[in-house]
Amino acid sequence: MTIFETIVIAIVEGLTEFLPVSSTGHMIITQNLLGVESTEFVKAFTFIIQFGAILSVVVLYWKRFFQLNRTPAPEGASPLKRFLHKYDFYWKLFVAFIPAAVLGLLFSDAIDAMLESVAVVAAMLVLGGIFMLFCDKIFNKGSEDTPFTEKRAFMVGLFQCISMIPGVSRSMATIVGGMSQGLTRKAAAEFSFFLAVPTMFGATLYKVYKILKTGGMEMIMDNMTTLIVGNAVAFIVAMLAIKGFIKYVQKYGFKAFGWYRIIVGGLILAMMAAGFDLQIM
């Protein structure tokens, strides 16, 4: 990969990681349009630069990310309940993280295989886009008074599992999951951002572990500059994207993202039907 290709793919990652448009799908399409060969390093690169995007969430929301629950625990609560009450934020993130962690480990190879298919990405972009045209009406606007319980956190985690299909979008799945549990657009989007941290960090660590296990240390070291540049660009762009997305979605909802997904996915399917070879090289 050249530095130009690195920067372009990292910009796409930063822009789309927290938007409901599928960052993985966009990176696969961008990689294909740039003519970047799908080597083992390139596949790893798309996972590893997620670390930059993760860091943007921690930096933007650091006060909430490192704040314990200072409210009194319920009277008569057991020591365990008191502990979970104090670390309520982290506990609910963990509960929501469990489903994707389990399924990700069980079906890692199948997920990697689907990442090779532009057709799957395009079809999921269209189907997800159609759903997003109506999700605001389906789930209304939610309520700021809705208590976010462990059960609701787990349900959001189940929704996140759908995003293992390339083109679905982790952000879309978790935001819709939050809205289905009665959260407002803003609250659902913010929890989606928070949940991205353990999920993406775990996926990145697992990918790096698999690389090192198969003797890929030299590959990483040889491409360290590419990884540093990719993470730095993803970090900066993701920070800007998160700020803009929260403001936009509070005011306008998700319909524009739905139309965008339909147009992009439909265009790709039309090009494939016309005989263009868009498969990953």
PDB file of C-alpha atoms in Angstrom:
ATOM      1  CA  MET A   1       0.000   0.000   0.000  1.00  0.00           C
ATOM      2  CA  THR A   2       1.185   3.496  -0.819  1.00  0.00           C
ATOM      3  CA  ILE A   3       0.862   6.394   1.635  1.00  0.00           C
ATOM      4  CA  PHE A   4      -1.870   7.869  -0.584  1.00  0.00           C
ATOM      5  CA  GLU A   5      -3.877   4.616  -0.463  1.00  0.00           C
ATOM      6  CA  THR A   6      -3.305   4.416   3.286  1.00  0.00           C
ATOM      7  CA  ILE A   7      -4.648   7.927   3.868  1.00  0.00           C
ATOM      8  CA  VAL A   8      -7.685   7.446   1.611  1.00  0.00           C
ATOM      9  CA  ILE A   9      -8.725   4.182   3.271  1.00  0.00           C
ATOM     10  CA  ALA A  10      -8.136   5.667   6.753  1.00  0.00           C
ATOM     11  CA  ILE A  11     -10.284   8.701   5.879  1.00  0.00           C
ATOM     12  CA  VAL A  12     -13.066   6.348   4.796  1.00  0.00           C
ATOM     13  CA  GLU A  13     -12.714   4.420   8.069  1.00  0.00           C
ATOM     14  CA  GLY A  14     -12.815   7.581  10.179  1.00  0.00           C
ATOM     15  CA  LEU A  15     -15.813   9.002   8.315  1.00  0.00           C
ATOM     16  CA  THR A  16     -17.917   5.856   8.285  1.00  0.00           C
ATOM     17  CA  GLU A  17     -17.038   3.912  11.451  1.00  0.00           C
ATOM     18  CA  PHE A  18     -19.617   5.676  13.614  1.00  0.00           C
ATOM     19  CA  LEU A  19     -22.115   6.463  10.866  1.00  0.00           C
ATOM     20  CA  PRO A  20     -24.841   3.914  10.011  1.00  0.00           C
ATOM     21  CA  VAL A  21     -23.419   3.247   6.541  1.00  0.00           C
ATOM     22  CA  SER A  22     -20.969   0.341   7.126  1.00  0.00           C
ATOM     23  CA  SER A  23     -17.316   1.273   7.484  1.00  0.00           C
ATOM     24  CA  THR A  24     -16.178  -2.239   6.541  1.00  0.00           C
ATOM     25  CA  GLY A  25     -18.277  -2.141   3.392  1.00  0.00           C
ATOM     26  CA  HIS A  26     -16.929   1.260   2.390  1.00  0.00           C
ATOM     27  CA  MET A  27     -13.327   0.219   3.017  1.00  0.00           C
ATOM     28  CA  ILE A  28     -13.789  -2.927   0.911  1.00  0.00           C
ATOM     29  CA  ILE A  29     -15.281  -0.856  -1.913  1.00  0.00           C
ATOM     30  CA  THR A  30     -12.575   1.834  -1.599  1.00  0.00           C
ATOM     31  CA  GLN A  31      -9.842  -0.784  -1.591  1.00  0.00           C
ATOM     32  CA  ASN A  32     -11.322  -2.259  -4.749  1.00  0.00           C
ATOM     33  CA  LEU A  33     -11.650   1.096  -6.527  1.00  0.00           C
ATOM     34  CA  LEU A  34      -8.044   1.960  -5.672  1.00  0.00           C
ATOM     35  CA  GLY A  35      -6.883  -1.379  -7.013  1.00  0.00           C
ATOM     36  CA  VAL A  36      -5.281  -2.383  -3.720  1.00  0.00           C
ATOM     37  CA  GLU A  37      -4.525  -6.098  -3.659  1.00  0.00           C
ATOM     38  CA  SER A  38      -6.214  -7.933  -0.785  1.00  0.00           C
ATOM     39  CA  THR A  39      -3.068  -9.229   0.915  1.00  0.00           C
ATOM     40  CA  GLU A  40      -2.948 -10.503   4.488  1.00  0.00           C
ATOM     41  CA  PHE A  41      -1.560  -7.161   5.602  1.00  0.00           C
ATOM     42  CA  VAL A  42      -4.278  -5.142   3.854  1.00  0.00           C
ATOM     43  CA  LYS A  43      -6.949  -7.282   5.531  1.00  0.00           C
ATOM     44  CA  ALA A  44      -5.249  -6.717   8.892  1.00  0.00           C
ATOM     45  CA  PHE A  45      -4.848  -2.998   8.193  1.00  0.00           C
ATOM     46  CA  THR A  46      -8.624  -2.472   7.947  1.00  0.00           C
ATOM     47  CA  PHE A  47      -8.993  -3.895  11.453  1.00  0.00           C
ATOM     48  CA  ILE A  48      -5.952  -2.340  13.086  1.00  0.00           C
ATOM     49  CA  ILE A  49      -6.760   1.254  12.055  1.00  0.00           C
ATOM     50  CA  GLN A  50      -9.992   0.911  14.006  1.00  0.00           C
ATOM     51  CA  PHE A  51      -7.835   1.612  17.045  1.00  0.00           C
ATOM     52  CA  GLY A  52      -7.538   5.242  15.920  1.00  0.00           C
ATOM     53  CA  ALA A  53     -11.306   5.504  15.657  1.00  0.00           C
ATOM     54  CA  ILE A  54     -11.707   3.893  19.101  1.00  0.00           C
ATOM     55  CA  LEU A  55      -9.360   6.438  20.624  1.00  0.00           C
ATOM     56  CA  SER A  56     -11.461   9.306  19.258  1.00  0.00           C
ATOM     57  CA  VAL A  57     -14.461   8.115  21.318  1.00  0.00           C
ATOM     58  CA  VAL A  58     -12.398   7.875  24.507  1.00  0.00           C
ATOM     59  CA  VAL A  59     -10.963  11.371  23.963  1.00  0.00           C
ATOM     60  CA  LEU A  60     -14.321  12.989  23.127  1.00  0.00           C
ATOM     61  CA  TYR A  61     -16.200  11.323  25.993  1.00  0.00           C
ATOM     62  CA  TRP A  62     -13.385  10.929  28.503  1.00  0.00           C
ATOM     63  CA  LYS A  63     -15.383  12.423  31.385  1.00  0.00           C
ATOM     64  CA  ARG A  64     -18.126   9.841  30.961  1.00  0.00           C
ATOM     65  CA  PHE A  65     -15.709   7.053  30.149  1.00  0.00           C
ATOM     66  CA  PHE A  66     -13.768   7.421  33.384  1.00  0.00           C
ATOM     67  CA  GLN A  67     -16.573   8.361  35.753  1.00  0.00           C
ATOM     68  CA  LEU A  68     -17.928   5.972  38.366  1.00  0.00           C
ATOM     69  CA  ASN A  69     -21.539   5.916  39.548  1.00  0.00           C
ATOM     70  CA  ARG A  70     -21.603   8.127  42.658  1.00  0.00           C
ATOM     71  CA  THR A  71     -25.309   7.675  43.425  1.00  0.00           C
ATOM     72  CA  PRO A  72     -26.192   5.590  46.505  1.00  0.00           C
ATOM     73  CA  ALA A  73     -26.715   1.880  45.893  1.00  0.00           C
ATOM     74  CA  PRO A  74     -30.211   0.461  46.591  1.00  0.00           C
ATOM     75  CA  GLU A  75     -30.794  -0.085  50.268  1.00  0.00           C
ATOM     76  CA  GLY A  76     -30.034  -3.623  51.358  1.00  0.00           C
ATOM     77  CA  ALA A  77     -28.054  -4.408  48.202  1.00  0.00           C
ATOM     78  CA  SER A  78     -25.509  -7.232  48.369  1.00  0.00           C
ATOM     79  CA  PRO A  79     -21.771  -6.484  48.038  1.00  0.00           C
ATOM     80  CA  LEU A  80     -21.921  -7.685  44.423  1.00  0.00           C
ATOM     81  CA  LYS A  81     -24.875  -5.416  43.648  1.00  0.00           C
ATOM     82  CA  ARG A  82     -23.067  -2.491  45.251  1.00  0.00           C
ATOM     83  CA  PHE A  83     -19.974  -3.209  43.150  1.00  0.00           C
ATOM     84  CA  LEU A  84     -21.981  -3.440  39.924  1.00  0.00           C
ATOM     85  CA  HIS A  85     -23.853  -0.272  40.856  1.00  0.00           C
ATOM     86  CA  LYS A  86     -20.592   1.622  41.309  1.00  0.00           C
ATOM     87  CA  TYR A  87     -19.201   0.362  37.985  1.00  0.00           C
ATOM     88  CA  ASP A  88     -22.579   0.510  36.266  1.00  0.00           C
ATOM     89  CA  PHE A  89     -21.248   2.065  33.018  1.00  0.00           C
ATOM     90  CA  TYR A  90     -18.566  -0.583  32.514  1.00  0.00           C
ATOM     91  CA  TRP A  91     -20.850  -3.429  33.582  1.00  0.00           C
ATOM     92  CA  LYS A  92     -23.470  -2.582  30.954  1.00  0.00           C
ATOM     93  CA  LEU A  93     -20.796  -2.202  28.284  1.00  0.00           C
ATOM     94  CA  PHE A  94     -19.534  -5.672  29.208  1.00  0.00           C
ATOM     95  CA  VAL A  95     -23.052  -7.151  29.079  1.00  0.00           C
ATOM     96  CA  ALA A  96     -23.636  -5.614  25.643  1.00  0.00           C
ATOM     97  CA  PHE A  97     -20.215  -6.782  24.436  1.00  0.00           C
ATOM     98  CA  ILE A  98     -20.708 -10.480  25.319  1.00  0.00           C
ATOM     99  CA  PRO A  99     -22.886 -11.603  22.340  1.00  0.00           C
ATOM    100  CA  ALA A 100     -20.540 -10.216  19.668  1.00  0.00           C
ATOM    101  CA  ALA A 101     -17.478 -11.536  21.495  1.00  0.00           C
ATOM    102  CA  VAL A 102     -18.874 -15.072  21.621  1.00  0.00           C
ATOM    103  CA  LEU A 103     -20.170 -15.170  18.043  1.00  0.00           C
ATOM    104  CA  GLY A 104     -17.067 -13.416  16.733  1.00  0.00           C
ATOM    105  CA  LEU A 105     -14.832 -16.124  18.154  1.00  0.00           C
ATOM    106  CA  LEU A 106     -17.087 -18.936  16.920  1.00  0.00           C
ATOM    107  CA  PHE A 107     -17.555 -17.652  13.382  1.00  0.00           C
ATOM    108  CA  SER A 108     -14.355 -15.721  12.737  1.00  0.00           C
ATOM    109  CA  ASP A 109     -13.468 -17.647   9.565  1.00  0.00           C
ATOM    110  CA  ALA A 110     -16.968 -17.331   8.084  1.00  0.00           C
ATOM    111  CA  ILE A 111     -16.947 -13.579   8.745  1.00  0.00           C
ATOM    112  CA  ASP A 112     -13.542 -13.243   7.060  1.00  0.00           C
ATOM    113  CA  ALA A 113     -14.893 -15.119   4.037  1.00  0.00           C
ATOM    114  CA  MET A 114     -17.858 -12.751   3.702  1.00  0.00           C
ATOM    115  CA  LEU A 115     -15.484  -9.781   3.788  1.00  0.00           C
ATOM    116  CA  GLU A 116     -14.281 -10.879   0.336  1.00  0.00           C
ATOM    117  CA  SER A 117     -17.699 -10.360  -1.275  1.00  0.00           C
ATOM    118  CA  VAL A 118     -18.607  -6.966  -2.715  1.00  0.00           C
ATOM    119  CA  ALA A 119     -22.030  -8.401  -3.657  1.00  0.00           C
ATOM    120  CA  VAL A 120     -22.841  -9.137   0.003  1.00  0.00           C
ATOM    121  CA  VAL A 121     -21.754  -5.627   1.005  1.00  0.00           C
ATOM    122  CA  ALA A 122     -23.873  -3.994  -1.706  1.00  0.00           C
ATOM    123  CA  ALA A 123     -26.973  -6.073  -0.932  1.00  0.00           C
ATOM    124  CA  MET A 124     -26.734  -5.314   2.784  1.00  0.00           C
ATOM    125  CA  LEU A 125     -26.242  -1.606   2.085  1.00  0.00           C
ATOM    126  CA  VAL A 126     -29.510  -1.575   0.136  1.00  0.00           C
ATOM    127  CA  LEU A 127     -31.513  -3.669   2.597  1.00  0.00           C
ATOM    128  CA  GLY A 128     -30.207  -1.683   5.570  1.00  0.00           C
ATOM    129  CA  GLY A 129     -30.954   1.553   3.730  1.00  0.00           C
ATOM    130  CA  ILE A 130     -34.562   0.568   3.124  1.00  0.00           C
ATOM    131  CA  PHE A 131     -34.953  -0.195   6.812  1.00  0.00           C
ATOM    132  CA  MET A 132     -33.413   3.137   7.815  1.00  0.00           C
ATOM    133  CA  LEU A 133     -36.021   5.039   5.805  1.00  0.00           C
ATOM    134  CA  PHE A 134     -38.624   3.846   8.283  1.00  0.00           C
ATOM    135  CA  CYS A 135     -36.748   3.248  11.555  1.00  0.00           C
ATOM    136  CA  ASP A 136     -37.518   6.731  12.924  1.00  0.00           C
ATOM    137  CA  LYS A 137     -41.253   6.041  12.595  1.00  0.00           C
ATOM    138  CA  ILE A 138     -40.979   2.475  13.836  1.00  0.00           C
ATOM    139  CA  PHE A 139     -39.193   3.406  17.054  1.00  0.00           C
ATOM    140  CA  ASN A 140     -40.398   7.008  17.391  1.00  0.00           C
ATOM    141  CA  LYS A 141     -38.009   9.274  19.318  1.00  0.00           C
ATOM    142  CA  GLY A 142     -37.644   7.371  22.575  1.00  0.00           C
ATOM    143  CA  SER A 143     -37.591   8.936  26.016  1.00  0.00           C
ATOM    144  CA  GLU A 144     -34.814  10.477  28.087  1.00  0.00           C
ATOM    145  CA  ASP A 145     -36.439   8.880  31.150  1.00  0.00           C
ATOM    146  CA  THR A 146     -36.020   5.312  29.857  1.00  0.00           C
ATOM    147  CA  PRO A 147     -33.860   3.403  32.373  1.00  0.00           C
ATOM    148  CA  PHE A 148     -30.996   1.617  30.627  1.00  0.00           C
ATOM    149  CA  THR A 149     -30.967  -1.758  32.352  1.00  0.00           C
ATOM    150  CA  GLU A 150     -28.694  -4.781  31.909  1.00  0.00           C
ATOM    151  CA  LYS A 151     -31.460  -6.452  29.884  1.00  0.00           C
ATOM    152  CA  ARG A 152     -31.637  -3.520  27.478  1.00  0.00           C
ATOM    153  CA  ALA A 153     -27.842  -3.460  27.202  1.00  0.00           C
ATOM    154  CA  PHE A 154     -27.841  -7.165  26.326  1.00  0.00           C
ATOM    155  CA  MET A 155     -30.507  -6.600  23.658  1.00  0.00           C
ATOM    156  CA  VAL A 156     -28.339  -3.903  22.061  1.00  0.00           C
ATOM    157  CA  GLY A 157     -25.503  -6.433  22.116  1.00  0.00           C
ATOM    158  CA  LEU A 158     -27.658  -8.943  20.247  1.00  0.00           C
ATOM    159  CA  PHE A 159     -28.437  -6.327  17.607  1.00  0.00           C
ATOM    160  CA  GLN A 160     -24.705  -5.696  17.258  1.00  0.00           C
ATOM    161  CA  CYS A 161     -24.217  -9.307  16.160  1.00  0.00           C
ATOM    162  CA  ILE A 162     -26.164  -8.586  12.964  1.00  0.00           C
ATOM    163  CA  SER A 163     -23.354  -6.243  11.925  1.00  0.00           C
ATOM    164  CA  MET A 164     -21.008  -9.200  11.522  1.00  0.00           C
ATOM    165  CA  ILE A 165     -22.475  -9.412   8.020  1.00  0.00           C
ATOM    166  CA  PRO A 166     -20.381  -6.934   5.965  1.00  0.00           C
ATOM    167  CA  GLY A 167     -22.442  -4.000   4.773  1.00  0.00           C
ATOM    168  CA  VAL A 168     -24.918  -4.033   7.663  1.00  0.00           C
ATOM    169  CA  SER A 169     -23.000  -1.464   9.770  1.00  0.00           C
ATOM    170  CA  ARG A 170     -22.182  -1.967  13.446  1.00  0.00           C
ATOM    171  CA  SER A 171     -23.275   1.592  14.126  1.00  0.00           C
ATOM    172  CA  MET A 172     -26.658   1.111  12.451  1.00  0.00           C
ATOM    173  CA  ALA A 173     -27.314  -2.185  14.218  1.00  0.00           C
ATOM    174  CA  THR A 174     -26.489  -0.870  17.702  1.00  0.00           C
ATOM    175  CA  ILE A 175     -28.273   2.468  17.257  1.00  0.00           C
ATOM    176  CA  VAL A 176     -31.408   0.686  16.051  1.00  0.00           C
ATOM    177  CA  GLY A 177     -30.980  -1.733  18.943  1.00  0.00           C
ATOM    178  CA  GLY A 178     -30.869   1.168  21.396  1.00  0.00           C
ATOM    179  CA  MET A 179     -33.898   2.848  19.856  1.00  0.00           C
ATOM    180  CA  SER A 180     -35.805  -0.445  20.002  1.00  0.00           C
ATOM    181  CA  GLN A 181     -35.193  -0.370  23.768  1.00  0.00           C
ATOM    182  CA  GLY A 182     -36.739   3.079  24.140  1.00  0.00           C
ATOM    183  CA  LEU A 183     -33.603   5.225  24.010  1.00  0.00           C
ATOM    184  CA  THR A 184     -33.535   8.579  22.248  1.00  0.00           C
ATOM    185  CA  ARG A 185     -31.570   8.944  19.016  1.00  0.00           C
ATOM    186  CA  LYS A 186     -28.774  10.734  20.873  1.00  0.00           C
ATOM    187  CA  ALA A 187     -28.615   8.227  23.746  1.00  0.00           C
ATOM    188  CA  ALA A 188     -28.693   5.274  21.327  1.00  0.00           C
ATOM    189  CA  ALA A 189     -25.949   6.814  19.174  1.00  0.00           C
ATOM    190  CA  GLU A 190     -23.736   7.593  22.175  1.00  0.00           C
ATOM    191  CA  PHE A 191     -24.071   4.085  23.605  1.00  0.00           C
ATOM    192  CA  SER A 192     -23.214   2.783  20.129  1.00  0.00           C
ATOM    193  CA  PHE A 193     -20.012   4.837  20.285  1.00  0.00           C
ATOM    194  CA  PHE A 194     -19.175   3.535  23.772  1.00  0.00           C
ATOM    195  CA  LEU A 195     -19.874  -0.080  22.808  1.00  0.00           C
ATOM    196  CA  ALA A 196     -17.564   0.332  19.810  1.00  0.00           C
ATOM    197  CA  VAL A 197     -14.590   0.665  22.156  1.00  0.00           C
ATOM    198  CA  PRO A 198     -14.535  -2.854  23.673  1.00  0.00           C
ATOM    199  CA  THR A 199     -15.939  -4.424  20.500  1.00  0.00           C
ATOM    200  CA  MET A 200     -13.474  -2.884  18.057  1.00  0.00           C
ATOM    201  CA  PHE A 201     -10.577  -3.102  20.490  1.00  0.00           C
ATOM    202  CA  GLY A 202     -11.321  -6.784  21.016  1.00  0.00           C
ATOM    203  CA  ALA A 203     -11.581  -7.411  17.252  1.00  0.00           C
ATOM    204  CA  THR A 204      -8.310  -5.576  16.658  1.00  0.00           C
ATOM    205  CA  LEU A 205      -6.471  -7.487  19.403  1.00  0.00           C
ATOM    206  CA  TYR A 206      -7.821 -10.800  18.097  1.00  0.00           C
ATOM    207  CA  LYS A 207      -6.704  -9.970  14.567  1.00  0.00           C
ATOM    208  CA  VAL A 208      -3.228  -8.979  15.761  1.00  0.00           C
ATOM    209  CA  TYR A 209      -3.047 -12.166  17.859  1.00  0.00           C
ATOM    210  CA  LYS A 210      -3.868 -14.305  14.805  1.00  0.00           C
ATOM    211  CA  ILE A 211      -1.217 -12.481  12.774  1.00  0.00           C
ATOM    212  CA  LEU A 212       1.456 -12.962  15.450  1.00  0.00           C
ATOM    213  CA  LYS A 213       0.444 -16.585  15.946  1.00  0.00           C
ATOM    214  CA  THR A 214       1.143 -17.293  12.280  1.00  0.00           C
ATOM    215  CA  GLY A 215       4.519 -15.542  12.353  1.00  0.00           C
ATOM    216  CA  GLY A 216       3.363 -12.148  11.124  1.00  0.00           C
ATOM    217  CA  MET A 217       5.485  -9.979  13.418  1.00  0.00           C
ATOM    218  CA  GLU A 218       7.828  -9.144  10.540  1.00  0.00           C
ATOM    219  CA  MET A 219       4.855  -8.115   8.397  1.00  0.00           C
ATOM    220  CA  ILE A 220       3.660  -5.674  11.062  1.00  0.00           C
ATOM    221  CA  MET A 221       7.113  -4.245  11.677  1.00  0.00           C
ATOM    222  CA  ASP A 222       7.736  -3.797   7.944  1.00  0.00           C
ATOM    223  CA  ASN A 223       4.495  -1.815   7.643  1.00  0.00           C
ATOM    224  CA  MET A 224       4.642   0.113  10.931  1.00  0.00           C
ATOM    225  CA  THR A 225       4.694   3.527   9.201  1.00  0.00           C
ATOM    226  CA  THR A 226       1.552   2.613   7.264  1.00  0.00           C
ATOM    227  CA  LEU A 227      -0.211   1.540  10.469  1.00  0.00           C
ATOM    228  CA  ILE A 228       0.782   4.702  12.358  1.00  0.00           C
ATOM    229  CA  VAL A 229      -0.381   6.976   9.534  1.00  0.00           C
ATOM    230  CA  GLY A 230      -3.619   5.021   9.138  1.00  0.00           C
ATOM    231  CA  ASN A 231      -4.475   5.199  12.834  1.00  0.00           C
ATOM    232  CA  ALA A 232      -3.622   8.914  13.077  1.00  0.00           C
ATOM    233  CA  VAL A 233      -5.817   9.813  10.096  1.00  0.00           C
ATOM    234  CA  ALA A 234      -8.692   7.608  11.314  1.00  0.00           C
ATOM    235  CA  PHE A 235      -8.490   9.238  14.765  1.00  0.00           C
ATOM    236  CA  ILE A 236      -8.714  12.822  13.464  1.00  0.00           C
ATOM    237  CA  VAL A 237     -11.450  12.145  10.925  1.00  0.00           C
ATOM    238  CA  ALA A 238     -13.520  10.061  13.364  1.00  0.00           C
ATOM    239  CA  MET A 239     -13.545  12.878  15.936  1.00  0.00           C
ATOM    240  CA  LEU A 240     -14.987  15.259  13.350  1.00  0.00           C
ATOM    241  CA  ALA A 241     -17.494  12.688  12.118  1.00  0.00           C
ATOM    242  CA  ILE A 242     -18.814  11.917  15.623  1.00  0.00           C
ATOM    243  CA  LYS A 243     -19.435  15.581  16.447  1.00  0.00           C
ATOM    244  CA  GLY A 244     -21.251  16.203  13.191  1.00  0.00           C
ATOM    245  CA  PHE A 245     -23.273  12.987  13.347  1.00  0.00           C
ATOM    246  CA  ILE A 246     -24.742  13.606  16.810  1.00  0.00           C
ATOM    247  CA  LYS A 247     -25.924  17.084  15.832  1.00  0.00           C
ATOM    248  CA  TYR A 248     -27.377  15.899  12.538  1.00  0.00           C
ATOM    249  CA  VAL A 249     -29.199  12.818  13.794  1.00  0.00           C
ATOM    250  CA  GLN A 250     -30.825  14.699  16.688  1.00  0.00           C
ATOM    251  CA  LYS A 251     -32.318  17.157  14.235  1.00  0.00           C
ATOM    252  CA  TYR A 252     -33.011  15.129  11.104  1.00  0.00           C
ATOM    253  CA  GLY A 253     -33.007  11.436  11.975  1.00  0.00           C
ATOM    254  CA  PHE A 254     -31.701   8.647   9.750  1.00  0.00           C
ATOM    255  CA  LYS A 255     -33.591   8.955   6.456  1.00  0.00           C
ATOM    256  CA  ALA A 256     -30.699  10.618   4.568  1.00  0.00           C
ATOM    257  CA  PHE A 257     -28.381   7.765   5.576  1.00  0.00           C
ATOM    258  CA  GLY A 258     -30.979   5.300   4.305  1.00  0.00           C
ATOM    259  CA  TRP A 259     -31.106   6.935   0.878  1.00  0.00           C
ATOM    260  CA  TYR A 260     -27.320   7.119   0.756  1.00  0.00           C
ATOM    261  CA  ARG A 261     -27.014   3.391   1.457  1.00  0.00           C
ATOM    262  CA  ILE A 262     -29.609   2.536  -1.191  1.00  0.00           C
ATOM    263  CA  ILE A 263     -27.913   4.687  -3.840  1.00  0.00           C
ATOM    264  CA  VAL A 264     -24.405   3.375  -3.163  1.00  0.00           C
ATOM    265  CA  GLY A 265     -25.467  -0.268  -2.841  1.00  0.00           C
ATOM    266  CA  GLY A 266     -27.767  -0.031  -5.872  1.00  0.00           C
ATOM    267  CA  LEU A 267     -25.031   1.530  -7.987  1.00  0.00           C
ATOM    268  CA  ILE A 268     -22.607  -1.255  -7.098  1.00  0.00           C
ATOM    269  CA  LEU A 269     -25.170  -3.968  -7.881  1.00  0.00           C
ATOM    270  CA  ALA A 270     -25.970  -2.272 -11.213  1.00  0.00           C
ATOM    271  CA  MET A 271     -22.275  -2.128 -12.122  1.00  0.00           C
ATOM    272  CA  MET A 272     -21.840  -5.802 -11.279  1.00  0.00           C
ATOM    273  CA  ALA A 273     -24.916  -6.683 -13.360  1.00  0.00           C
ATOM    274  CA  ALA A 274     -23.424  -4.719 -16.252  1.00  0.00           C
ATOM    275  CA  GLY A 275     -20.323  -6.873 -16.158  1.00  0.00           C
ATOM    276  CA  PHE A 276     -17.884  -4.742 -14.165  1.00  0.00           C
ATOM    277  CA  ASP A 277     -15.483  -6.830 -12.105  1.00  0.00           C
ATOM    278  CA  LEU A 278     -15.743  -5.377  -8.621  1.00  0.00           C
ATOM    279  CA  GLN A 279     -14.564  -8.361  -6.638  1.00  0.00           C
ATOM    280  CA  ILE A 280     -11.660  -7.921  -4.230  1.00  0.00           C
ATOM    281  CA  MET A 281      -8.444  -8.816  -5.993  1.00  0.00           C
TER     282      MET A 281
END
